[in-house]
mmCIF file of C-alpha atoms and ligand atoms in Angstrom:
data_model
loop_
_atom_site.group_PDB
_atom_site.id
_atom_site.type_symbol
_atom_site.label_atom_id
_atom_site.label_comp_id
_atom_site.label_asym_id
_atom_site.label_seq_id
_atom_site.Cartn_x
_atom_site.Cartn_y
_atom_site.Cartn_z
ATOM 1 C CA MET T 1 98.811 45.338 23.799
ATOM 2 C CA ALA T 2 100.476 46.063 27.340
ATOM 3 C CA LYS T 3 97.897 47.182 29.578
ATOM 4 C CA LEU T 4 98.795 50.562 31.396
ATOM 5 C CA THR T 5 97.214 51.742 34.566
ATOM 6 C CA PHE T 6 95.490 55.100 34.951
ATOM 7 C CA THR T 7 94.123 55.951 38.384
ATOM 8 C CA LYS T 8 91.945 58.775 37.514
ATOM 9 C CA THR T 9 88.993 59.047 34.742
ATOM 10 C CA LEU T 10 90.667 59.891 31.444
ATOM 11 C CA ASN T 11 88.847 61.647 28.710
ATOM 12 C CA VAL T 12 91.091 62.085 25.616
ATOM 13 C CA ILE T 13 90.501 63.688 22.383
ATOM 14 C CA LEU T 14 92.603 62.859 19.271
ATOM 15 C CA LEU T 15 92.717 65.734 16.771
ATOM 16 C CA GLY T 16 94.382 65.530 13.195
ATOM 17 C CA PRO T 17 93.520 65.635 9.532
ATOM 18 C CA PRO T 18 91.641 62.751 7.957
ATOM 19 C CA GLY T 19 94.206 59.968 7.444
ATOM 20 C CA ALA T 20 96.496 61.215 10.320
ATOM 21 C CA GLY T 21 96.070 57.922 12.057
ATOM 22 C CA LYS T 22 93.362 58.887 14.830
ATOM 23 C CA GLY T 23 91.581 55.776 14.360
ATOM 24 C CA THR T 24 94.379 53.494 14.579
ATOM 25 C CA GLN T 25 95.782 55.203 17.658
ATOM 26 C CA ALA T 26 92.294 55.608 19.341
ATOM 27 C CA LEU T 27 92.046 51.756 19.178
ATOM 28 C CA ALA T 28 95.512 51.221 20.635
ATOM 29 C CA ILE T 29 95.171 53.989 23.415
ATOM 30 C CA ALA T 30 91.597 52.609 24.395
ATOM 31 C CA ALA T 31 93.046 49.100 24.698
ATOM 32 C CA SER T 32 95.881 50.085 26.561
ATOM 33 C CA PHE T 33 94.245 52.281 29.194
ATOM 34 C CA GLY T 34 90.996 50.342 29.087
ATOM 35 C CA LEU T 35 88.864 53.334 27.722
ATOM 36 C CA ARG T 36 85.837 53.373 25.485
ATOM 37 C CA HIS T 37 86.457 54.535 21.872
ATOM 38 C CA LEU T 38 84.148 56.930 20.184
ATOM 39 C CA SER T 39 84.779 57.469 16.680
ATOM 40 C CA THR T 40 82.427 60.218 15.086
ATOM 41 C CA GLY T 41 83.046 59.075 11.540
ATOM 42 C CA ASN T 42 82.000 55.469 12.501
ATOM 43 C CA LEU T 43 79.121 56.907 14.437
ATOM 44 C CA ILE T 44 77.913 58.826 11.552
ATOM 45 C CA ARG T 45 78.422 55.931 9.042
ATOM 46 C CA HIS T 46 76.502 53.528 11.413
ATOM 47 C CA ASN T 47 73.551 56.167 11.675
ATOM 48 C CA ILE T 48 73.414 56.420 7.765
ATOM 49 C CA GLN T 49 73.336 52.674 7.468
ATOM 50 C CA ALA T 50 70.775 52.266 9.964
ATOM 51 C CA GLN T 51 68.753 54.954 8.398
ATOM 52 C CA THR T 52 68.184 56.641 11.766
ATOM 53 C CA PRO T 53 66.623 60.054 11.701
ATOM 54 C CA LEU T 54 70.021 61.687 12.394
ATOM 55 C CA GLY T 55 71.531 59.438 9.781
ATOM 56 C CA ARG T 56 69.063 60.500 6.969
ATOM 57 C CA GLN T 57 70.037 64.154 7.545
ATOM 58 C CA ALA T 58 73.739 63.509 7.542
ATOM 59 C CA LYS T 59 74.007 61.270 4.405
ATOM 60 C CA GLU T 60 73.978 64.219 1.934
ATOM 61 C CA PHE T 61 76.988 66.010 3.432
ATOM 62 C CA TYR T 62 78.843 62.618 4.046
ATOM 63 C CA THR T 63 78.705 61.491 0.391
ATOM 64 C CA ARG T 64 79.876 65.031 -0.723
ATOM 65 C CA GLY T 65 82.906 64.519 1.567
ATOM 66 C CA GLU T 66 81.646 67.498 3.860
ATOM 67 C CA TYR T 67 81.544 67.548 7.563
ATOM 68 C CA ALA T 68 77.990 67.171 8.853
ATOM 69 C CA PRO T 69 76.522 70.219 10.586
ATOM 70 C CA ASP T 70 77.385 70.573 14.393
ATOM 71 C CA HIS T 71 73.823 70.066 15.517
ATOM 72 C CA LEU T 72 73.671 66.536 13.971
ATOM 73 C CA VAL T 73 77.075 65.348 15.319
ATOM 74 C CA VAL T 74 76.419 66.729 18.692
ATOM 75 C CA ALA T 75 72.946 64.947 18.974
ATOM 76 C CA MET T 76 74.843 61.816 17.854
ATOM 77 C CA VAL T 77 77.521 61.926 20.473
ATOM 78 C CA LYS T 78 75.337 62.942 23.103
ATOM 79 C CA GLU T 79 73.083 59.858 22.479
ATOM 80 C CA GLU T 80 76.059 57.737 22.412
ATOM 81 C CA LEU T 81 77.800 59.063 25.613
ATOM 82 C CA CYS T 82 74.495 58.954 27.703
ATOM 83 C CA ALA T 83 73.735 55.290 26.297
ATOM 84 C CA ARG T 84 76.514 53.756 28.722
ATOM 85 C CA GLU T 85 78.254 54.752 31.813
ATOM 86 C CA LEU T 86 81.488 56.625 31.003
ATOM 87 C CA GLU T 87 83.252 54.450 33.447
ATOM 88 C CA LYS T 88 87.088 54.875 33.116
ATOM 89 C CA GLY T 89 86.797 57.496 30.362
ATOM 90 C CA VAL T 90 86.498 57.788 26.603
ATOM 91 C CA VAL T 91 88.890 58.298 23.573
ATOM 92 C CA LEU T 92 87.126 60.617 21.208
ATOM 93 C CA ASP T 93 88.405 60.518 17.507
ATOM 94 C CA GLY T 94 87.004 63.037 15.010
ATOM 95 C CA PHE T 95 85.036 64.850 17.485
ATOM 96 C CA PRO T 96 84.922 67.826 18.376
ATOM 97 C CA ARG T 97 85.823 69.606 15.119
ATOM 98 C CA THR T 98 84.439 73.250 15.886
ATOM 99 C CA VAL T 99 84.447 75.368 18.971
ATOM 100 C CA ALA T 100 80.674 74.986 19.108
ATOM 101 C CA GLN T 101 81.105 71.059 19.246
ATOM 102 C CA ALA T 102 83.725 71.558 21.877
ATOM 103 C CA GLU T 103 81.508 73.661 24.157
ATOM 104 C CA ALA T 104 78.724 71.100 23.762
ATOM 105 C CA LEU T 105 81.013 68.445 24.919
ATOM 106 C CA ASP T 106 82.227 70.200 27.917
ATOM 107 C CA GLN T 107 78.547 70.678 28.887
ATOM 108 C CA THR T 108 77.960 67.039 28.170
ATOM 109 C CA LEU T 109 80.834 65.707 30.268
ATOM 110 C CA ALA T 110 79.918 68.373 33.290
ATOM 111 C CA GLU T 111 76.659 66.518 33.418
ATOM 112 C CA PHE T 112 78.689 63.493 34.466
ATOM 113 C CA CYS T 113 80.873 65.604 36.642
ATOM 114 C CA GLN T 114 83.987 64.947 34.244
ATOM 115 C CA GLN T 115 86.001 67.090 31.833
ATOM 116 C CA VAL T 116 88.235 66.780 28.857
ATOM 117 C CA ASP T 117 91.780 65.673 30.215
ATOM 118 C CA ALA T 118 93.897 65.867 27.212
ATOM 119 C CA VAL T 119 93.866 66.842 23.731
ATOM 120 C CA ILE T 120 96.240 65.296 21.417
ATOM 121 C CA GLU T 121 97.076 66.541 18.039
ATOM 122 C CA ILE T 122 98.525 64.016 15.627
ATOM 123 C CA ARG T 123 100.330 66.136 12.974
ATOM 124 C CA SER T 124 101.087 64.797 9.369
ATOM 125 C CA ASP T 125 101.526 66.435 6.121
ATOM 126 C CA THR T 126 99.219 66.259 3.019
ATOM 127 C CA GLU T 127 101.064 64.106 0.706
ATOM 128 C CA GLU T 128 101.820 61.280 3.373
ATOM 129 C CA ILE T 129 98.030 61.415 4.307
ATOM 130 C CA VAL T 130 97.039 61.022 0.566
ATOM 131 C CA GLN T 131 99.269 57.979 0.173
ATOM 132 C CA ARG T 132 97.992 56.489 3.461
ATOM 133 C CA THR T 133 94.406 56.943 2.606
ATOM 134 C CA GLU T 134 94.675 55.498 -1.058
ATOM 135 C CA GLY T 135 95.876 52.294 0.796
ATOM 136 C CA ARG T 136 93.436 52.413 3.598
ATOM 137 C CA ARG T 137 90.897 49.660 4.122
ATOM 138 C CA VAL T 138 88.276 49.360 6.539
ATOM 139 C CA CYS T 139 85.952 47.048 8.114
ATOM 140 C CA PRO T 140 82.221 47.597 8.334
ATOM 141 C CA ARG T 141 82.862 48.311 12.143
ATOM 142 C CA GLY T 142 85.529 50.896 11.437
ATOM 143 C CA HIS T 143 88.780 49.036 12.112
ATOM 144 C CA SER T 144 91.396 50.622 9.956
ATOM 145 C CA TYR T 145 94.236 48.893 7.842
ATOM 146 C CA HIS T 146 96.735 49.949 5.236
ATOM 147 C CA LEU T 147 97.452 47.525 2.262
ATOM 148 C CA SER T 148 101.242 47.847 3.074
ATOM 149 C CA LYS T 149 101.925 49.868 6.070
ATOM 150 C CA ASN T 150 99.601 48.067 8.527
ATOM 151 C CA PRO T 151 98.267 44.989 6.590
ATOM 152 C CA PRO T 152 95.580 42.641 8.068
ATOM 153 C CA ARG T 153 96.823 39.071 9.036
ATOM 154 C CA VAL T 154 94.569 37.695 6.482
ATOM 155 C CA ALA T 155 94.429 39.642 3.279
ATOM 156 C CA GLY T 156 90.963 41.318 2.994
ATOM 157 C CA GLN T 157 89.938 40.529 6.448
ATOM 158 C CA CYS T 158 89.667 42.246 9.758
ATOM 159 C CA ASN T 159 91.839 40.857 12.441
ATOM 160 C CA LEU T 160 89.456 41.601 15.075
ATOM 161 C CA ASP T 161 86.052 40.449 13.832
ATOM 162 C CA GLY T 162 86.919 38.698 10.606
ATOM 163 C CA LEU T 163 84.601 40.991 8.383
ATOM 164 C CA PRO T 164 85.588 41.814 4.942
ATOM 165 C CA LEU T 165 87.779 45.149 4.408
ATOM 166 C CA GLN T 166 86.563 47.761 1.968
ATOM 167 C CA GLN T 167 87.778 50.955 0.545
ATOM 168 C CA ARG T 168 85.868 53.857 1.967
ATOM 169 C CA VAL T 169 83.952 55.738 -0.671
ATOM 170 C CA ASP T 170 85.270 59.151 0.426
ATOM 171 C CA ASP T 171 89.044 57.896 0.256
ATOM 172 C CA GLN T 172 89.572 59.287 -3.142
ATOM 173 C CA PRO T 173 92.761 61.568 -3.519
ATOM 174 C CA GLU T 174 90.620 64.555 -4.574
ATOM 175 C CA THR T 175 87.970 64.230 -1.666
ATOM 176 C CA ILE T 176 91.019 63.702 0.789
ATOM 177 C CA ARG T 177 92.593 66.929 -0.416
ATOM 178 C CA LYS T 178 89.355 68.751 0.170
ATOM 179 C CA ARG T 179 88.725 67.281 3.473
ATOM 180 C CA ILE T 180 92.406 67.934 4.687
ATOM 181 C CA SER T 181 91.984 71.736 3.646
ATOM 182 C CA VAL T 182 88.677 72.088 5.479
ATOM 183 C CA TYR T 183 90.246 70.510 8.383
ATOM 184 C CA ARG T 184 93.102 72.922 8.427
ATOM 185 C CA GLU T 185 90.913 75.905 8.152
ATOM 186 C CA GLN T 186 88.468 74.859 10.700
ATOM 187 C CA THR T 187 90.813 73.518 13.248
ATOM 188 C CA GLN T 188 92.951 76.475 14.272
ATOM 189 C CA PRO T 189 90.104 77.975 16.544
ATOM 190 C CA LEU T 190 89.708 74.452 17.995
ATOM 191 C CA LEU T 191 93.507 74.474 18.660
ATOM 192 C CA ASN T 192 93.414 77.894 20.459
ATOM 193 C CA TYR T 193 90.468 76.874 22.428
ATOM 194 C CA TYR T 194 92.211 73.841 23.901
ATOM 195 C CA GLY T 195 95.639 75.682 23.958
ATOM 196 C CA LYS T 196 94.326 78.321 26.167
ATOM 197 C CA LYS T 197 93.061 75.625 28.723
ATOM 198 C CA HIS T 198 96.638 74.055 28.576
ATOM 199 C CA LEU T 199 95.104 70.846 27.296
ATOM 200 C CA LEU T 200 96.805 70.599 23.991
ATOM 201 C CA ARG T 201 99.664 68.244 23.206
ATOM 202 C CA LYS T 202 101.168 67.508 19.711
ATOM 203 C CA VAL T 203 102.803 64.255 18.410
ATOM 204 C CA ASP T 204 104.540 63.829 15.065
ATOM 205 C CA GLY T 205 102.181 61.571 13.058
ATOM 206 C CA SER T 206 104.823 60.658 10.350
ATOM 207 C CA GLN T 207 106.439 58.113 12.982
ATOM 208 C CA SER T 208 105.660 54.483 12.670
ATOM 209 C CA ILE T 209 102.300 53.224 14.299
ATOM 210 C CA GLU T 210 103.952 51.927 17.383
ATOM 211 C CA ASP T 211 106.117 55.127 17.856
ATOM 212 C CA VAL T 212 103.016 57.190 17.651
ATOM 213 C CA THR T 213 101.370 55.056 20.233
ATOM 214 C CA GLY T 214 104.246 55.314 22.458
ATOM 215 C CA SER T 215 104.391 59.076 22.258
ATOM 216 C CA ILE T 216 100.647 59.322 23.315
ATOM 217 C CA GLN T 217 100.902 56.764 26.028
ATOM 218 C CA GLY T 218 104.015 58.770 27.452
ATOM 219 C CA ILE T 219 101.944 61.931 27.461
ATOM 220 C CA LEU T 220 98.962 60.383 29.073
ATOM 221 C CA SER T 221 101.021 58.371 31.798
ATOM 222 C CA ALA T 222 102.865 61.737 32.589
ATOM 223 C CA LEU T 223 99.388 63.226 33.201
ATOM 224 C CA ASP T 224 98.364 60.571 35.723
ATOM 225 C CA ALA T 225 101.479 61.357 37.621
ATOM 226 C CA GLU T 226 100.487 65.270 37.845
HETATM 227 P P1 LIG W 1 92.147 58.679 10.578
HETATM 228 O O1 LIG W 1 91.352 57.976 11.675
HETATM 229 O O2 LIG W 1 92.883 59.857 11.219
HETATM 230 O O3 LIG W 1 91.408 59.092 9.491
HETATM 231 P P2 LIG W 1 93.326 56.028 10.174
HETATM 232 O O4 LIG W 1 93.737 55.659 11.581
HETATM 233 O O5 LIG W 1 92.316 55.519 9.515
HETATM 234 O O6 LIG W 1 93.207 57.786 10.165
HETATM 235 O O7 LIG W 1 94.719 55.860 9.207
HETATM 236 C C1 LIG W 1 94.915 56.229 7.928
HETATM 237 C C2 LIG W 1 95.490 55.219 7.189
HETATM 238 O O8 LIG W 1 96.853 55.261 7.369
HETATM 239 C C3 LIG W 1 95.163 53.728 7.500
HETATM 240 O O9 LIG W 1 95.419 53.107 6.260
HETATM 241 C C4 LIG W 1 96.153 53.378 8.500
HETATM 242 O O10 LIG W 1 96.439 51.934 8.604
HETATM 243 C C5 LIG W 1 97.498 54.081 8.068
HETATM 244 N N1 LIG W 1 98.138 54.535 9.184
HETATM 245 C C6 LIG W 1 97.776 55.007 10.317
HETATM 246 N N2 LIG W 1 98.869 55.454 11.074
HETATM 247 C C7 LIG W 1 99.946 55.208 10.488
HETATM 248 C C8 LIG W 1 101.381 55.357 10.620
HETATM 249 N N3 LIG W 1 101.846 55.916 11.797
HETATM 250 N N4 LIG W 1 102.005 55.161 9.561
HETATM 251 C C9 LIG W 1 101.781 54.545 8.491
HETATM 252 N N5 LIG W 1 100.571 54.341 8.151
HETATM 253 C C10 LIG W 1 99.604 54.721 8.999
#
């Protein structure tokens, strides 16, 4: 992965329905700009697995394919952001999902004298997403593959940490359709929130993985030049 230089701090949010490619792109963008990758999906799964107090409360929502309530996710993200220095910045994937979460994020970043610099919406249609999530396989640390569109080098094994790949319990077509429709209902106010701040950019998520990465890199590199 080519390293791109970005001279300022860069905090980027990737928005998009489940399965649009946020995790895949967050990994590529974090690696190319030297940023931290914070996936709230992975954070919630980690808290559930480790049976933390927040994870125990989030579990019932997760297994029903529902989003966790704002206060639980905000608490997990705050804990994670404050655990280490923000350094060059962070790529957030799966957060914020509501305007209340966006406001909490703005407040937390302000405590570090930072702000959200770009919000990228990865757009994709429902049928493409259902296909993608049926073939999705993830490692326990959340790295994401696809059986045919993005297969690992060794079948069933993560390229990055060698751990076994599994299908996510919530990657069933019916659960996915439900999550996509919740996403589409909930996200409009968030798009308006960032649209008003002139932070929102859109990319076509139906392109190949490399082309989506290229589109996002182009947007972020142009910001640095401003
Ligand atoms: P999200 O984090 O938005 O839920 P993922 O990054 O896990 O989505 O991607 C969902 C599935 O689609 C994965 O199996 C991934 O390998 C595959 N995928 C991601 N981006 C693309 C793309 N541009 N073209 C084809 N498949 C993709």
